Each structure stands twice: as structure tokens, then as C-alpha cells.
Coordinates of C-alpha atoms in Angstrom, one line a residue:
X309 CA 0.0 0.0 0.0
X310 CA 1.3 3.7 -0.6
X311 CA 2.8 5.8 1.9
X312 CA 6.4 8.3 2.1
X313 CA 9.2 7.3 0.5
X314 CA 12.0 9.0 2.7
X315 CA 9.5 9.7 5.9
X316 CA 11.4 10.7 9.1
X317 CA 8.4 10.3 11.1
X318 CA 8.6 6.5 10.8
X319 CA 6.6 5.6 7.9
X320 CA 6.8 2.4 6.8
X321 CA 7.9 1.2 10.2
X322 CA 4.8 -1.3 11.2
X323 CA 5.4 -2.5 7.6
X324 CA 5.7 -6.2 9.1
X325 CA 2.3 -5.2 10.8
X326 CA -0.2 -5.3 7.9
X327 CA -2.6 -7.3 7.0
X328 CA -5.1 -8.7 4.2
X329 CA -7.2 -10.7 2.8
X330 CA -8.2 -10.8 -1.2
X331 CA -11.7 -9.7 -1.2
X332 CA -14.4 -9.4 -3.8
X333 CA -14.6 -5.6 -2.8
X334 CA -11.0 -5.8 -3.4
X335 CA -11.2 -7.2 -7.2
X336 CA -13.7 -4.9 -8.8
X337 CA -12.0 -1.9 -7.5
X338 CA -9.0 -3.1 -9.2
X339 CA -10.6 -4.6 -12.0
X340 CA -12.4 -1.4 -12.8
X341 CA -9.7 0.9 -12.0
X342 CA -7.6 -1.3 -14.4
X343 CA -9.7 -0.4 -17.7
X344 CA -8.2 3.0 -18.6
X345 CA -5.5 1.1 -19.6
X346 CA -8.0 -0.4 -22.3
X347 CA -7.9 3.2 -23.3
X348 CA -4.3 3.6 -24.5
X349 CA -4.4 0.3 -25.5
X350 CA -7.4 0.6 -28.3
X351 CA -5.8 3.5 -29.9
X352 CA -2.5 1.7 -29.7
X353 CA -3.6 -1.0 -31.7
X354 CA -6.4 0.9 -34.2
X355 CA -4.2 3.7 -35.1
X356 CA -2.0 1.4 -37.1
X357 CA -4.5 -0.4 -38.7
X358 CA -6.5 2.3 -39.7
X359 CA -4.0 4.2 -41.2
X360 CA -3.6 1.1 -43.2
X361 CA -6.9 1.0 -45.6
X362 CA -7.2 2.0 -48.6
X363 CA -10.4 4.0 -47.6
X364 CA -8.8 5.6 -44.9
X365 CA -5.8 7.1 -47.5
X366 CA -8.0 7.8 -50.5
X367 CA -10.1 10.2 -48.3
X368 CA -7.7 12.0 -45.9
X369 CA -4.2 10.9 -47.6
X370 CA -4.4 10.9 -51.3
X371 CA -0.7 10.9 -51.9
X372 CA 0.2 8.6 -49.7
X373 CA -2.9 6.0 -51.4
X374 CA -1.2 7.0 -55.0
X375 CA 2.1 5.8 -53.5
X376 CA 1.1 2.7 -52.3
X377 CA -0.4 1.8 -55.2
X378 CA 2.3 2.8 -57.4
X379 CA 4.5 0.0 -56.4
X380 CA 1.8 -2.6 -55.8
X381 CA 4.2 -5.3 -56.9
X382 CA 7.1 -4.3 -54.7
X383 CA 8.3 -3.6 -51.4
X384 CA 9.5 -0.3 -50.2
X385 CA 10.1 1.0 -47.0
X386 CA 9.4 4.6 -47.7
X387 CA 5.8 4.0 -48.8
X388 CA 4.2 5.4 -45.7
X389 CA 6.8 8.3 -45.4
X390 CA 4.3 11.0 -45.2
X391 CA 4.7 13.4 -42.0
X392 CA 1.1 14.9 -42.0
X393 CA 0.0 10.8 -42.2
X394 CA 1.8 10.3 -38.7
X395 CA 1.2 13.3 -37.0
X396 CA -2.3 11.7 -37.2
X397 CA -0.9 9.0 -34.7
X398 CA 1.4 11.5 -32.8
X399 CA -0.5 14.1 -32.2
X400 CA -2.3 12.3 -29.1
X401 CA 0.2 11.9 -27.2
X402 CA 1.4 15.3 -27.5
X403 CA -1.8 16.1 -26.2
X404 CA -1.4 14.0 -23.8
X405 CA 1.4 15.0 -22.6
X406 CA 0.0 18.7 -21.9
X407 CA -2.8 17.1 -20.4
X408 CA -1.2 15.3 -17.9
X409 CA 0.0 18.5 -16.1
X410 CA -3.7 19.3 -15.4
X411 CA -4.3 15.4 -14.7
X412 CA -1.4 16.1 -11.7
X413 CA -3.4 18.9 -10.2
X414 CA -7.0 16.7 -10.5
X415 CA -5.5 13.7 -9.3
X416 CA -3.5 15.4 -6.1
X417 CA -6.6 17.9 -4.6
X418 CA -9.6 15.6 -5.9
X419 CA -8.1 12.0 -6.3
X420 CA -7.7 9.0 -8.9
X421 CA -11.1 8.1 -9.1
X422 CA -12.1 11.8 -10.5
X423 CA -8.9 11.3 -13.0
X424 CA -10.3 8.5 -13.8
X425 CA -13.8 9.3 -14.9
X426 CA -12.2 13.3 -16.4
X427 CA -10.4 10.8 -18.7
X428 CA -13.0 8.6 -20.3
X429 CA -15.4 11.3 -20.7
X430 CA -12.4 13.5 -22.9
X431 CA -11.4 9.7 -24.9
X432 CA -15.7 9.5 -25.1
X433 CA -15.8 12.6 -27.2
X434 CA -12.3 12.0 -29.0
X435 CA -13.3 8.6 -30.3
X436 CA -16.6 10.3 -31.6
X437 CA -15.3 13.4 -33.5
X438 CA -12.4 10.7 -35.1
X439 CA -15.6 8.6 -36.8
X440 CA -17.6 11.3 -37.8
X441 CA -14.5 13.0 -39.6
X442 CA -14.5 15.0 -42.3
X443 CA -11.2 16.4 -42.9
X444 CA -7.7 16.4 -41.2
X445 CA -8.9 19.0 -38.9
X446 CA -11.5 17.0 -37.1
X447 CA -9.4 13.9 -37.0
X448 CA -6.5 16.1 -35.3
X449 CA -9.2 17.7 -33.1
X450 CA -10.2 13.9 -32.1
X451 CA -7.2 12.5 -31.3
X452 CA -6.5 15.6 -28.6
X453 CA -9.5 15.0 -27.4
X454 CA -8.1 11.0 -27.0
X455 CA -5.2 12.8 -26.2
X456 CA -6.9 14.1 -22.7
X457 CA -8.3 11.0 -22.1
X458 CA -4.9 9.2 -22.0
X459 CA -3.1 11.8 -20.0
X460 CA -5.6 11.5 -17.3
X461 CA -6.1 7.7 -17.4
X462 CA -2.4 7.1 -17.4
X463 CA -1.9 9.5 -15.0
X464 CA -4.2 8.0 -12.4
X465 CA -5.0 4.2 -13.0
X466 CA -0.9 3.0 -12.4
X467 CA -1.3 5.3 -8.9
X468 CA -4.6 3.9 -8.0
X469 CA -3.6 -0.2 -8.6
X470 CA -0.3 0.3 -6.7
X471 CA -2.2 2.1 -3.6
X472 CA -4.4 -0.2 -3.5
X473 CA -2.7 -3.1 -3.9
X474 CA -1.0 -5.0 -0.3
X475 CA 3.1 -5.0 -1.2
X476 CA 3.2 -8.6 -1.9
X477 CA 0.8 -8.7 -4.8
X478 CA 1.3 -5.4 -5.8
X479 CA 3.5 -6.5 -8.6
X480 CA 0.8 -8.4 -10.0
X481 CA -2.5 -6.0 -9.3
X482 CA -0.6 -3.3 -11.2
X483 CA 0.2 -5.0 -14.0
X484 CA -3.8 -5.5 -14.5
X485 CA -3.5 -1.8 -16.7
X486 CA -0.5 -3.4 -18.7
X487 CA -3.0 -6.3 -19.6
X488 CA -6.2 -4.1 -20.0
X489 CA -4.1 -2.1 -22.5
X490 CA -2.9 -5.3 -24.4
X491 CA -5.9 -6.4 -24.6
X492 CA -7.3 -3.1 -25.8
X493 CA -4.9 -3.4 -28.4
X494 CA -5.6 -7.1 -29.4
X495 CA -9.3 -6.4 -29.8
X496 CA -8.4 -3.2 -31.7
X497 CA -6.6 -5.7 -34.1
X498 CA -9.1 -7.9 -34.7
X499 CA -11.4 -5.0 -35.3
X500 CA -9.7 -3.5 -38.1
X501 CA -8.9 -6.9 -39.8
X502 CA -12.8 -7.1 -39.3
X503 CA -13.7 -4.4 -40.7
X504 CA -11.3 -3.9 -43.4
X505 CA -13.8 -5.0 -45.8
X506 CA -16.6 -3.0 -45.2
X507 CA -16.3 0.1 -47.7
X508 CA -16.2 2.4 -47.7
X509 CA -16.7 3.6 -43.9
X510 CA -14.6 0.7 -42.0
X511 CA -12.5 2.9 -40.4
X512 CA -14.8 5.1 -39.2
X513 CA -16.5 2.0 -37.1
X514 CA -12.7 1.1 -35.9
X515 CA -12.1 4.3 -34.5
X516 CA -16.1 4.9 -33.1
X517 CA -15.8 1.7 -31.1
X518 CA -13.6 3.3 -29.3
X519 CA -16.4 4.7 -27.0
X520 CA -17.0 1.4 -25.7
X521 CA -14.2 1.4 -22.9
X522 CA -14.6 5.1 -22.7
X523 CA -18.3 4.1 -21.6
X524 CA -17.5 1.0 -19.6
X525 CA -14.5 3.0 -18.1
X526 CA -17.0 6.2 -16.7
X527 CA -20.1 4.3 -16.0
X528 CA -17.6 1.8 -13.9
X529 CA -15.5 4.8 -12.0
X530 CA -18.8 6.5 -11.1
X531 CA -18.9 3.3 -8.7
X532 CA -15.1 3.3 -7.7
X533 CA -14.3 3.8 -4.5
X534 CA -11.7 6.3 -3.8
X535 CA -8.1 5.0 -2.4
X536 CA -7.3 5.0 1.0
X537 CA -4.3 7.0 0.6
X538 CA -6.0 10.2 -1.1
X539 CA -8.6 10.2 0.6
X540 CA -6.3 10.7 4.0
X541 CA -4.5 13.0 2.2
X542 CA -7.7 15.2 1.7
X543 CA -8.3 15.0 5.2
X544 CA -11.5 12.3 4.6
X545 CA -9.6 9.8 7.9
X546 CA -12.7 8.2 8.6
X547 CA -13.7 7.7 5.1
X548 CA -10.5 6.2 4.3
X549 CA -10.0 3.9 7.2
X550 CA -13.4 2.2 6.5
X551 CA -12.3 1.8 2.7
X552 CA -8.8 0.2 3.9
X553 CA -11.1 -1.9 5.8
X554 CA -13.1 -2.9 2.8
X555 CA -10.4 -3.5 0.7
X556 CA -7.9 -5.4 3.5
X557 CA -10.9 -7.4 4.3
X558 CA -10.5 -6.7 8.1
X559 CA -10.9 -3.9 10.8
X560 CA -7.1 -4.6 12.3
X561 CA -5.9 -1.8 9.5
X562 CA -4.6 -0.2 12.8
X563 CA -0.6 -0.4 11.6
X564 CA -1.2 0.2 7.7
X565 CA -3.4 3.1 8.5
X566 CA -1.1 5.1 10.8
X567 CA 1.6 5.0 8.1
X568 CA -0.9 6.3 5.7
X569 CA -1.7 9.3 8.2
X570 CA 2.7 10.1 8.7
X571 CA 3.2 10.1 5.1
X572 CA 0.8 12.3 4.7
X573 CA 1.3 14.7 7.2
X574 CA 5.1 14.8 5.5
X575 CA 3.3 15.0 2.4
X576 CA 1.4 18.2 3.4
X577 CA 4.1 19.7 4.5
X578 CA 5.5 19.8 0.7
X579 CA 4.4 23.1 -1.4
X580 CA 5.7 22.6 -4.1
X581 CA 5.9 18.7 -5.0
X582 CA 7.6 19.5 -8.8
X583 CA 10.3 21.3 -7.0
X584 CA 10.8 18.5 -3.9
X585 CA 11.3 16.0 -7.0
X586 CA 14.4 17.9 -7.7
X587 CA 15.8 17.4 -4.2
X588 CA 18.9 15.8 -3.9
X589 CA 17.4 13.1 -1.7
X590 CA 15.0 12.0 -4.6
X591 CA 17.4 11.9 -6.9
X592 CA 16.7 8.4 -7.7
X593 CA 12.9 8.1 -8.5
X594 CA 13.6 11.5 -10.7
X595 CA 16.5 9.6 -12.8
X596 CA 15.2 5.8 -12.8
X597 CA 11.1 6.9 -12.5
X598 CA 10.5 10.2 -14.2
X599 CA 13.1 9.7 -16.7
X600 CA 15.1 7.1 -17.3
X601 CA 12.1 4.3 -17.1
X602 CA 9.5 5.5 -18.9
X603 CA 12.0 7.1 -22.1
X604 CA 13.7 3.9 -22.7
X605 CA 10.1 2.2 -22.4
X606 CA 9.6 3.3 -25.6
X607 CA 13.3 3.3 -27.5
X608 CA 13.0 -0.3 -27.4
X609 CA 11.3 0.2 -30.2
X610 CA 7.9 -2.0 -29.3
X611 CA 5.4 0.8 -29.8
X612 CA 7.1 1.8 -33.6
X613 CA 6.3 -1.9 -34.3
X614 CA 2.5 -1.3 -32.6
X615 CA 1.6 1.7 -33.8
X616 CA 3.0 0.9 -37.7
X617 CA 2.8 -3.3 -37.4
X618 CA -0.2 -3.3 -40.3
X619 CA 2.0 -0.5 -42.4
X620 CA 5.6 -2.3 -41.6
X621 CA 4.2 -5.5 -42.7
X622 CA 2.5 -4.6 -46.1
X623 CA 6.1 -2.5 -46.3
X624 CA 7.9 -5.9 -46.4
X625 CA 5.1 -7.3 -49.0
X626 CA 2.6 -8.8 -46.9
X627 CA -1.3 -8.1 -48.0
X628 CA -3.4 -5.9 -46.5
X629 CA -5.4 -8.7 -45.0
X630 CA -2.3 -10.9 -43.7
X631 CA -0.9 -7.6 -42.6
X632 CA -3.6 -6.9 -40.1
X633 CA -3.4 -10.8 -39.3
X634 CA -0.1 -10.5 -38.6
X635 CA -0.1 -7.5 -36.4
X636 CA -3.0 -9.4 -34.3
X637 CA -0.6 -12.2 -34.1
X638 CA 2.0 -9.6 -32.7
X639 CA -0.6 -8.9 -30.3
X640 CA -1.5 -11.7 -28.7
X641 CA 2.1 -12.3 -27.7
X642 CA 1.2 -9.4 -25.8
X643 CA -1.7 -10.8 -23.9
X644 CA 0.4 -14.0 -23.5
X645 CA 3.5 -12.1 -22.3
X646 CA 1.2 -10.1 -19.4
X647 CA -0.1 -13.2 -18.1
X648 CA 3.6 -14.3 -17.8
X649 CA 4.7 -11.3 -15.7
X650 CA 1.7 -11.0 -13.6
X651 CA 2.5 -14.6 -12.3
X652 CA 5.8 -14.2 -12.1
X653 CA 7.0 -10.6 -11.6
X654 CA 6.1 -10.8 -7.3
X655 CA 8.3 -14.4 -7.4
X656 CA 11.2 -14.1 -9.4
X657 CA 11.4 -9.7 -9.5
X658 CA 11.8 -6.9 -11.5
X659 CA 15.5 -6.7 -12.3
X660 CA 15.3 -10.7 -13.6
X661 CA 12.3 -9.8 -15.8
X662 CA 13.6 -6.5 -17.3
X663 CA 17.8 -8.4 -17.8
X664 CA 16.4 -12.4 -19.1
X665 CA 13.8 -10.1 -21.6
X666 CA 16.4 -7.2 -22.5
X667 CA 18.8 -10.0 -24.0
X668 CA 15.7 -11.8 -26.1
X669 CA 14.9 -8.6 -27.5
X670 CA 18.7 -7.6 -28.7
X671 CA 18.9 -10.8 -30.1
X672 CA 15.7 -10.6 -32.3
X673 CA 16.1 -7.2 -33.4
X674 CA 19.4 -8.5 -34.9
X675 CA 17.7 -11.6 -36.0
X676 CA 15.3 -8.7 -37.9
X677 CA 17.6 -6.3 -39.0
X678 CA 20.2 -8.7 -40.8
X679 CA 17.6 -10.4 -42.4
X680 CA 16.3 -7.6 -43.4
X681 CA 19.9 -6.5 -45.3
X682 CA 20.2 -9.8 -46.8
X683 CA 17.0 -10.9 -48.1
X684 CA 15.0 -7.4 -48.6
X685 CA 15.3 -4.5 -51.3
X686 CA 15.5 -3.3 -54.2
X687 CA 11.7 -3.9 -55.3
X688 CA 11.7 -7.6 -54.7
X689 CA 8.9 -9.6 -52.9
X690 CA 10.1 -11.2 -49.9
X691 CA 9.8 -14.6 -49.5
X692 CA 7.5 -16.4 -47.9
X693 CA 9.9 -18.5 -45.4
X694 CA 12.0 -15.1 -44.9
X695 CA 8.5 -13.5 -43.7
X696 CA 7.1 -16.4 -41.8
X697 CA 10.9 -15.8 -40.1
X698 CA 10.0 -12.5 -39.4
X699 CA 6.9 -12.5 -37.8
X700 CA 8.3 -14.9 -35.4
X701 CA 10.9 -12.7 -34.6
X702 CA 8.2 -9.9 -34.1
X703 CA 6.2 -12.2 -32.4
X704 CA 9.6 -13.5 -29.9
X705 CA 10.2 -9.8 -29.3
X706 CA 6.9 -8.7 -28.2
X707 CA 6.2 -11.7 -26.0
X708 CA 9.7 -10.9 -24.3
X709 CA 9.0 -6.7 -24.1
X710 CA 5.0 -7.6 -22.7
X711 CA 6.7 -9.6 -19.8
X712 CA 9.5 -6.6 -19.1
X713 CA 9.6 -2.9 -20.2
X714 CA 5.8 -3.1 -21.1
X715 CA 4.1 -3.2 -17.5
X716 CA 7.7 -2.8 -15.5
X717 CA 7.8 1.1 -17.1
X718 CA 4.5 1.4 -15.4
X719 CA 5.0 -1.0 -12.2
X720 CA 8.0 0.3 -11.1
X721 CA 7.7 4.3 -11.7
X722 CA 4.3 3.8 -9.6
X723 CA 5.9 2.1 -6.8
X724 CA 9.1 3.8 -5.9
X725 CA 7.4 7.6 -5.3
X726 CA 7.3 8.9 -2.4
X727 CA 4.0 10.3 -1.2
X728 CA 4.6 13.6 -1.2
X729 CA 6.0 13.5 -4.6
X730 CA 3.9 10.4 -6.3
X731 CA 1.5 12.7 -8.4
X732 CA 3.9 15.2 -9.7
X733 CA 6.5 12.3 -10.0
X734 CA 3.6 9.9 -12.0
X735 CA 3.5 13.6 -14.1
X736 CA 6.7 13.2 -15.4
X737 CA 6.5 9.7 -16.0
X738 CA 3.7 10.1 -18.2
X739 CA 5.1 13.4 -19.5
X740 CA 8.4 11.7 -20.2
X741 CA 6.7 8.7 -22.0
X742 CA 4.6 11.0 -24.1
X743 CA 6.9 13.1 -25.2
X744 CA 9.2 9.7 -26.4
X745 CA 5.7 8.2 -27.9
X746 CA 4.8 11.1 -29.9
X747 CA 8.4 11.3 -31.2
X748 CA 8.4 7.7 -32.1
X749 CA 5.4 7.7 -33.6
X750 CA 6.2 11.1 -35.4
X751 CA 9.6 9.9 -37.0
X752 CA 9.9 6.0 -37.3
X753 CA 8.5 6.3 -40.6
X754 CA 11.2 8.4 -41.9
X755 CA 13.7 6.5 -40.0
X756 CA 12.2 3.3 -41.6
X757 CA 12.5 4.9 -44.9
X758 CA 16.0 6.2 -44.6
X759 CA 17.8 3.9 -42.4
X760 CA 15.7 1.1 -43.6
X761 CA 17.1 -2.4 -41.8
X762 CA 19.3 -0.1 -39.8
X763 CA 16.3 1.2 -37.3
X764 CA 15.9 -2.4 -35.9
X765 CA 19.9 -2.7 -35.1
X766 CA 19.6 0.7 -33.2
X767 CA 16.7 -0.1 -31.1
X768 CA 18.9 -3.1 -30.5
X769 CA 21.9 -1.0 -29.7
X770 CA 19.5 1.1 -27.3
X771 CA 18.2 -2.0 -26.0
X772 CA 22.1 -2.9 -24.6
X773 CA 22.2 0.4 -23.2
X774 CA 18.9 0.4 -20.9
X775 CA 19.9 -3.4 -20.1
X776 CA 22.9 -1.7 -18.5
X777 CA 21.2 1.3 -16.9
X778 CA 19.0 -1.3 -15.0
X779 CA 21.6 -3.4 -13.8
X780 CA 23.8 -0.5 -12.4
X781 CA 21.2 1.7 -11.0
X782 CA 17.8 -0.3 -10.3
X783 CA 17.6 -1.9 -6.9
X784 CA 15.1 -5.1 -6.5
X785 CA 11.7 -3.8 -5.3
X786 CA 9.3 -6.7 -5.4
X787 CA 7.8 -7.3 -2.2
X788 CA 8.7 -4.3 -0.4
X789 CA 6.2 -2.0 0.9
X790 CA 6.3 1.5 -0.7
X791 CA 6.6 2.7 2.8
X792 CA 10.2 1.1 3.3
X793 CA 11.1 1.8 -0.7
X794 CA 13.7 4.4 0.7
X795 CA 15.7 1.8 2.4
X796 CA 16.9 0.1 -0.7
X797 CA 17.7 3.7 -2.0
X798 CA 19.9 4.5 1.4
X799 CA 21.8 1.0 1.0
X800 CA 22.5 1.0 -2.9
X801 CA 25.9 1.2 -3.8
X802 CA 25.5 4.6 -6.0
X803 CA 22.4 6.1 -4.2
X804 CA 23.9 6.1 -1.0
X805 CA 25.6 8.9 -1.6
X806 CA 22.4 11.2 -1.9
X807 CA 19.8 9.6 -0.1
X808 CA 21.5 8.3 3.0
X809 CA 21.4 10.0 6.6
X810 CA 25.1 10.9 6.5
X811 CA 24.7 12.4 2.6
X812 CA 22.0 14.4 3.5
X813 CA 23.5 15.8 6.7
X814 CA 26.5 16.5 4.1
X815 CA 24.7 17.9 1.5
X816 CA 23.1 20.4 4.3
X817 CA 25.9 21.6 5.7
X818 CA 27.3 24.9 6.1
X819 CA 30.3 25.3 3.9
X820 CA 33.5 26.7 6.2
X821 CA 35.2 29.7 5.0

């Protein structure tokens, strides 16, 4: 459960004092808190897709259509190399990342659950301007609208599982957005290879369907219950302690609930949260959590291949049919993957998951990028073996990033916060994470086009480098309660030297002249 990271008032020390049971009260709070990540997750996977169809380009991206057609009996990276085309996908999560500044504010002084519903209602209105479109304008409009939507929704749903959650599941409960949002993106698959026939409005019902989590998600929050942990901190104790009750499935909350009421007190006492963030004794969550975690998230290069997995695959000659197909395939390993690391992330940890699936994914990223320089170019068809190979290499690295930097760049941002920080720290992560999705999405295209097999052996090259930063810098949080997180920063061989006793009293005192 949440409470102050460094806390001098003794947070975190009846820790070993908790308890719980798994209640039905419990689930649906989780369950429904969980769907925002459906959110993300359905634009994730219908962007792609729709930006696919024939119908789609003919109507909004006539050049782009003529292209594609040009060539219809070669392959050629540069096909989709349009940046008006992308800015279709990127411009959501520019908006999202503007919106996530006012999500902080929301989801501090009013809580996650109101995030929570302020999000589905902005994706509600996004998804319906998007399938009514008319011209560029109102499909831009739309997808700030989604924009919103995310921003608040990723903002508040990763906070809201991990408060909720007792430490030794809390791997597991927050993963629950990681597999909303695959699956999100799974059904959005199999909705545009669905639809891909129906002309010549098929997108339009891809991109309109995504009101139905935007509906389940608000008509579910309006029943949430509110977390313990803001409720205390807007000064609601009673209210809280009988939802900590509810949701520990017992009155003796006594312990967890007095740590709850220290961290926030120490949380209070913080003005300015943005500017505590920068305080030498939280330099780690700002380096591994705000930045580090959730920018590398997306330079491994998973998103490029969801967002673009229908365009990439007609770009190495696959139909437009067996390129949806194949980007459904791509994810389901998803799905599969998430089921992996909810079981397993609270047994075998964080660091494991993130080093065993880092060297998977360098290894297929090769696998894709020689083949690619070998067997692909210069206007020929690739073979059919060659893109079986392929997919199965997409397929290899998407099961091993859906058990790893999928829901640990969430998980692990969410859980290392201290109280006082947590919303404006869960701002930058999902400022950060915008800022590197939008430029993904923005340039991959162009980067497909002009480095061509080249972009796969620099995500692997990236890929090496985060493996690194997690090895040397990312202490083992499974099982620790977010109350005692600051211990592991005090006893790290590098941290220590900012966060513990003696390097604060250091850094504080008076220089001798």
C-alpha cells in the first residue's frame, strides 16, 4: 500500500504489521480501476491499422494512397513516409502530454477516481469526433481529445492499482493496466482486420468503437471507490479507514493506516511537489522513475512496431489482409506475455524480468535487421519462409517486451514515489513517455524509410544500453512495501551517496570559510 518514500516520522515502520485478505470488494476496484488502460491500448492497436486501408488514405491521404499503389508489386520501406499521415498517430500523445500536467493537479486535490472518470469522458468525445471526420482537422481535433483521455487515465489508473494493492501482490495488481491495455490493443486488431472490408466507412467503425471502454470505463469509475491513501491525504480519515477496511478485508488496519496518516502529514508539508522532485534526496525516482524508465520504455522500439505493425508488414510485402493478421498475431504475444509477468514478476522480481527479456529482444532485433539487409530491397517480394521468419521474430520480441519494459515502465515508476511526490512524480512519468511516444510515432517512418534495416539494429543497440542502466542503477523492489522503498535507495551502492542519513547531513551543511 502507498505511503512516504523517505519519511522521518517513521513511515513504513509497522510494515511487518499489515494485513489482508483478497476480497471481492478488493477485485472490482481493481478490475475497474484497471480499464483506462484499455484506453491507451485501443488507440494503440487501431491507429496502425486504420492508417492502413485504402479507404482511410484515398479520403484524408491521397498521396500517400497514390504511392502505395504505385509499387503494388514491390516492397518499399518509404511507402508510408508521409509526416502529415503520422502526426495523425502522434499528435495524441502530445496532447497527452500537456494534459497530464492538469491530470497532476485533478488527481492530487480531488483523487484518482475523478482522474479517472475526467479521462473517459475527454477519450468518449475523442473517439466520436475521429468517426464522424470530415477532414484532417477534425481527425486532429479527435485525437487531442483522446489525447486528454490518456493523459488523465495514465496519470491516475498505475497510482490507483499500486495504492491499492497489499506489497506482496502489488507487482501483479498493477500489472492489470499493462493487460487491459494489451488487450485493448488485441481487440483493436481484430477490429480492423474485421472491418477492413466493409467500404467504404470501415475505419470510421474502428475508431467509433472506441467509446465502448470510454463508456465502460466512466459508467464503472462512477462506482469506484476512492483510495485510501488520497482520501487521507484530503483530510477524509474516517472515510479512508473504512475503505482500507473494505479492501484489507479486516478492521485490524490499525498499523497500515497510521503510516498512511505520517506520510501524509510529511506529504502536506510539501508546497511545491515538482520542485521537492528535484531534491537531492529524490534523486533516484527522478533519474530511474521520471526519466530514465519511462523514455527507454519506448526506444526499445515495441510501440514503432504497434503503432505501424499493419504498415511495416505490407512494407515488407505482406497483404493488406495478412498484414492486419499479422499484427493481431504480434498482439496476442502481448496478452500471452502479461499473463507471464503477472504470475511471475512478485516471485522471481523486477531486475530478472527486465535483464532475461532485455537480451531476447537484442537478439531478435538483430535476428530482424540482418535479415532484413540480406533478403529485402530493391523492389523484390520477400519470400515467404523469410516473412514467416519474421513474424516470429516480431512475435519472440513482443512476448519478451510484454513480460519486461511493457508493464515494469509502469509498475516500477508507480511504486518507488514517495507520497509527497507520487502525483507530480507519476506527471513526469507520463510526461516523459509522451513526449518519447509522440516522437516515435512522429519519425519512425522516416527513420524506416532512410535507415531502412538499420532502425531495428539501433533499437537493439538502445536496448544494450537500458539493459545496463537497470543493472547498475535499479535496486530489487518486489515485495517491499512503498513505505520502506527508501531503504533500498539508502543501502544501494551509488544512491547512497544522496539519499542516506550521513549524505543528506553532508549535503546540508554549512560550507567553512
Amino acid at each position: 500500500m502507498a505511503g512516504g518514500g523517505m519519511i522521518e516520522t517513521g513511515g513504513g515502520a509497522r510494515a511487518h504489521l499489515y494485513e489482508h485478505k483478497i476480497t471481492g470488494y478488493f477485485i472490482y476496484a481493481c478490475i475497474i480501476g484497471s480499464m483506462g488502460g484499455s484506453l491507451f491500448g485501443y488507440d494503440l492497436g487501431v491507429s496502425g491499422g486504420v492508417t492502413s486501408m485504402d479507404d482511410f488514405l484515398e479520403k484524408f491521404f491521397p498521396d500517400v494512397y497514390r504511392r502505395k499503389h504505385a509499387h503494388l508489386m514491390e516492397t518499399d520501406y518509404c511507402k508510408y513516409d508521409n509526416q502529415i499521415l503520422t502526426l495523425f498517430t502522434s499528435s495524441l500523445y502530445f496532447a497527452a502530454l500537456v494534459f497530464t500536467f492538469g491530470a497532476s493537479v485533478v488527481t492530487r486535490k480531488y483523487g484518482r477516481r475523478i482522474s479517472i472518470i475526467c479521462g473517459s469522458i475527454s477519450f468518449f468525445w475523442g473517439a466520436v469526433l475521429n468517426a464522424f471526420a470530415q477532414n484532417i482537422a477534425m481527425l486532429i481535433i479527435g485525437r487531442v481529445l483522446l489525447g486528454g483521455g490518456i493523459g488523465f487515465g495514465n496519470q491516475a489508473v498505475p497510482l490507483y492499482l499500486s495504492e491499492m494493492a497489499p506489497a506482496k501482490v502489488r507487482g501483479a495488481v498493477n500489472q492489470l493496466f499493462q493487460l487491459t491495455t494489451c488487450l485493448g490493443i488485441l481487440i483493436a486488431n481484430f477490429v480492423n482486420y474485421g472491418v477492413e472490408q466493409i467500404h467504404p466507412w470501415g475505419w470510421r467503425l474502428s475508431l467509433g468503437l472506441a467509446t465502448v471502454p470510454a463508456t465502460l470505463m466512466f459508467l464503472g469509475g462512477i462506482f469506484l471507490p476512492e483510495t485510501p491513501n488520497s482520501l487521507v491525504e484530503q483530510g477524509k480519515l474516517e472515510e479512508a479507514r473504512r475503505v482500507l477496511e473494505k479492501v484489507r478485508g479486516t478492521t485490524n488496519v490499525d498499523a497500515e493506516f497510521s503510516d498512511l496518516v505520517d506520510a501524509s502529514k510529511t506529504a502536506q508539508a510539501i508546497k511545491h511537489p515538482f520542485r521537492n522532485l528535484l531534491k537531492r534526496k529524490n534523486r533516484p525516482q527522478l533519474v530511474i522513475g521520471a526519466l530514465g524508465i519511462p523514455a527507454f520504455q519506448q526506444l526499445t522500439g515495441n510501440n514503432s512496431i504497434l503503432f505501424y505493425a499493419p504498415v511495416i508488414f505490407q512494407s515488407l510485402g505482406f497483404g493488406s489482409g495478412a498484414s492486419l493478421f499479422s499484427s493481431a498475431i504480434s498482439s496476442g504475444a502481448l496478452v500471452l506475455a502479461t499473463f507471464i509477468s503477472m504470475a511471475f514478476v512478485d516471485k522471481f522480481g523486477r531486475r530478472a524480468f527486465f535483464l532475461e527479456a532485455g537480451l531476447e529482444m537484442i537478439f531478435c532485433m538483430v535476428a530482424v535487421g540482418i535479415t532484413l539487409a540480406l533478403k529485402f530491397g530493391q523492389g523484390k517480394e520477400i519470400p515467404k519462409g523469410i516473412g514467416v521468419f519474421l513474424v516470429i521474430m516480431i512475435f519472440l520480441f513482443v512476448l519478451a517486451y510484454g513480460r519486461s519494459w511493457g508493464p515494469l515502465g509502469w509498475l516500477v515508476p508507480s511504486e518507488i514515489f514517495p507520497l509527497e511526490t507520487r502525483s507530480a512524480g507519476q506527471s513526469m512519468v507520463v510526461c516523459v513517455n509522451m513526449i518519447f511516444t509522440a516522437a516515435v510515432a512522429q519519425f519512425f517512418l522516416v527513420s524506416l524509410c532512410h535507415l531502412k534495416y538499420g532502425i531495428f539494429l539501433l533499437f537493439a543497440c538502445l536496448i544494450v544500453l537500458m539493459s545496463f542502466f537497470i543493472y547498475f542503477l535499479l535496486p530489487e523492489t518486489k515485495q517491499v512495501p512503498i513505505e520502506e522503498i527508501y531503504l533500498l535507495w539508502q543501502n544501494h551502492w551509488y544512491w547512497k551517496r544522496f539519499c542516506s542519513p550521513d549524505a543528506e547531513k553532508e549535503a546540508t551543511k554549512p560550507v567553512e570559510k
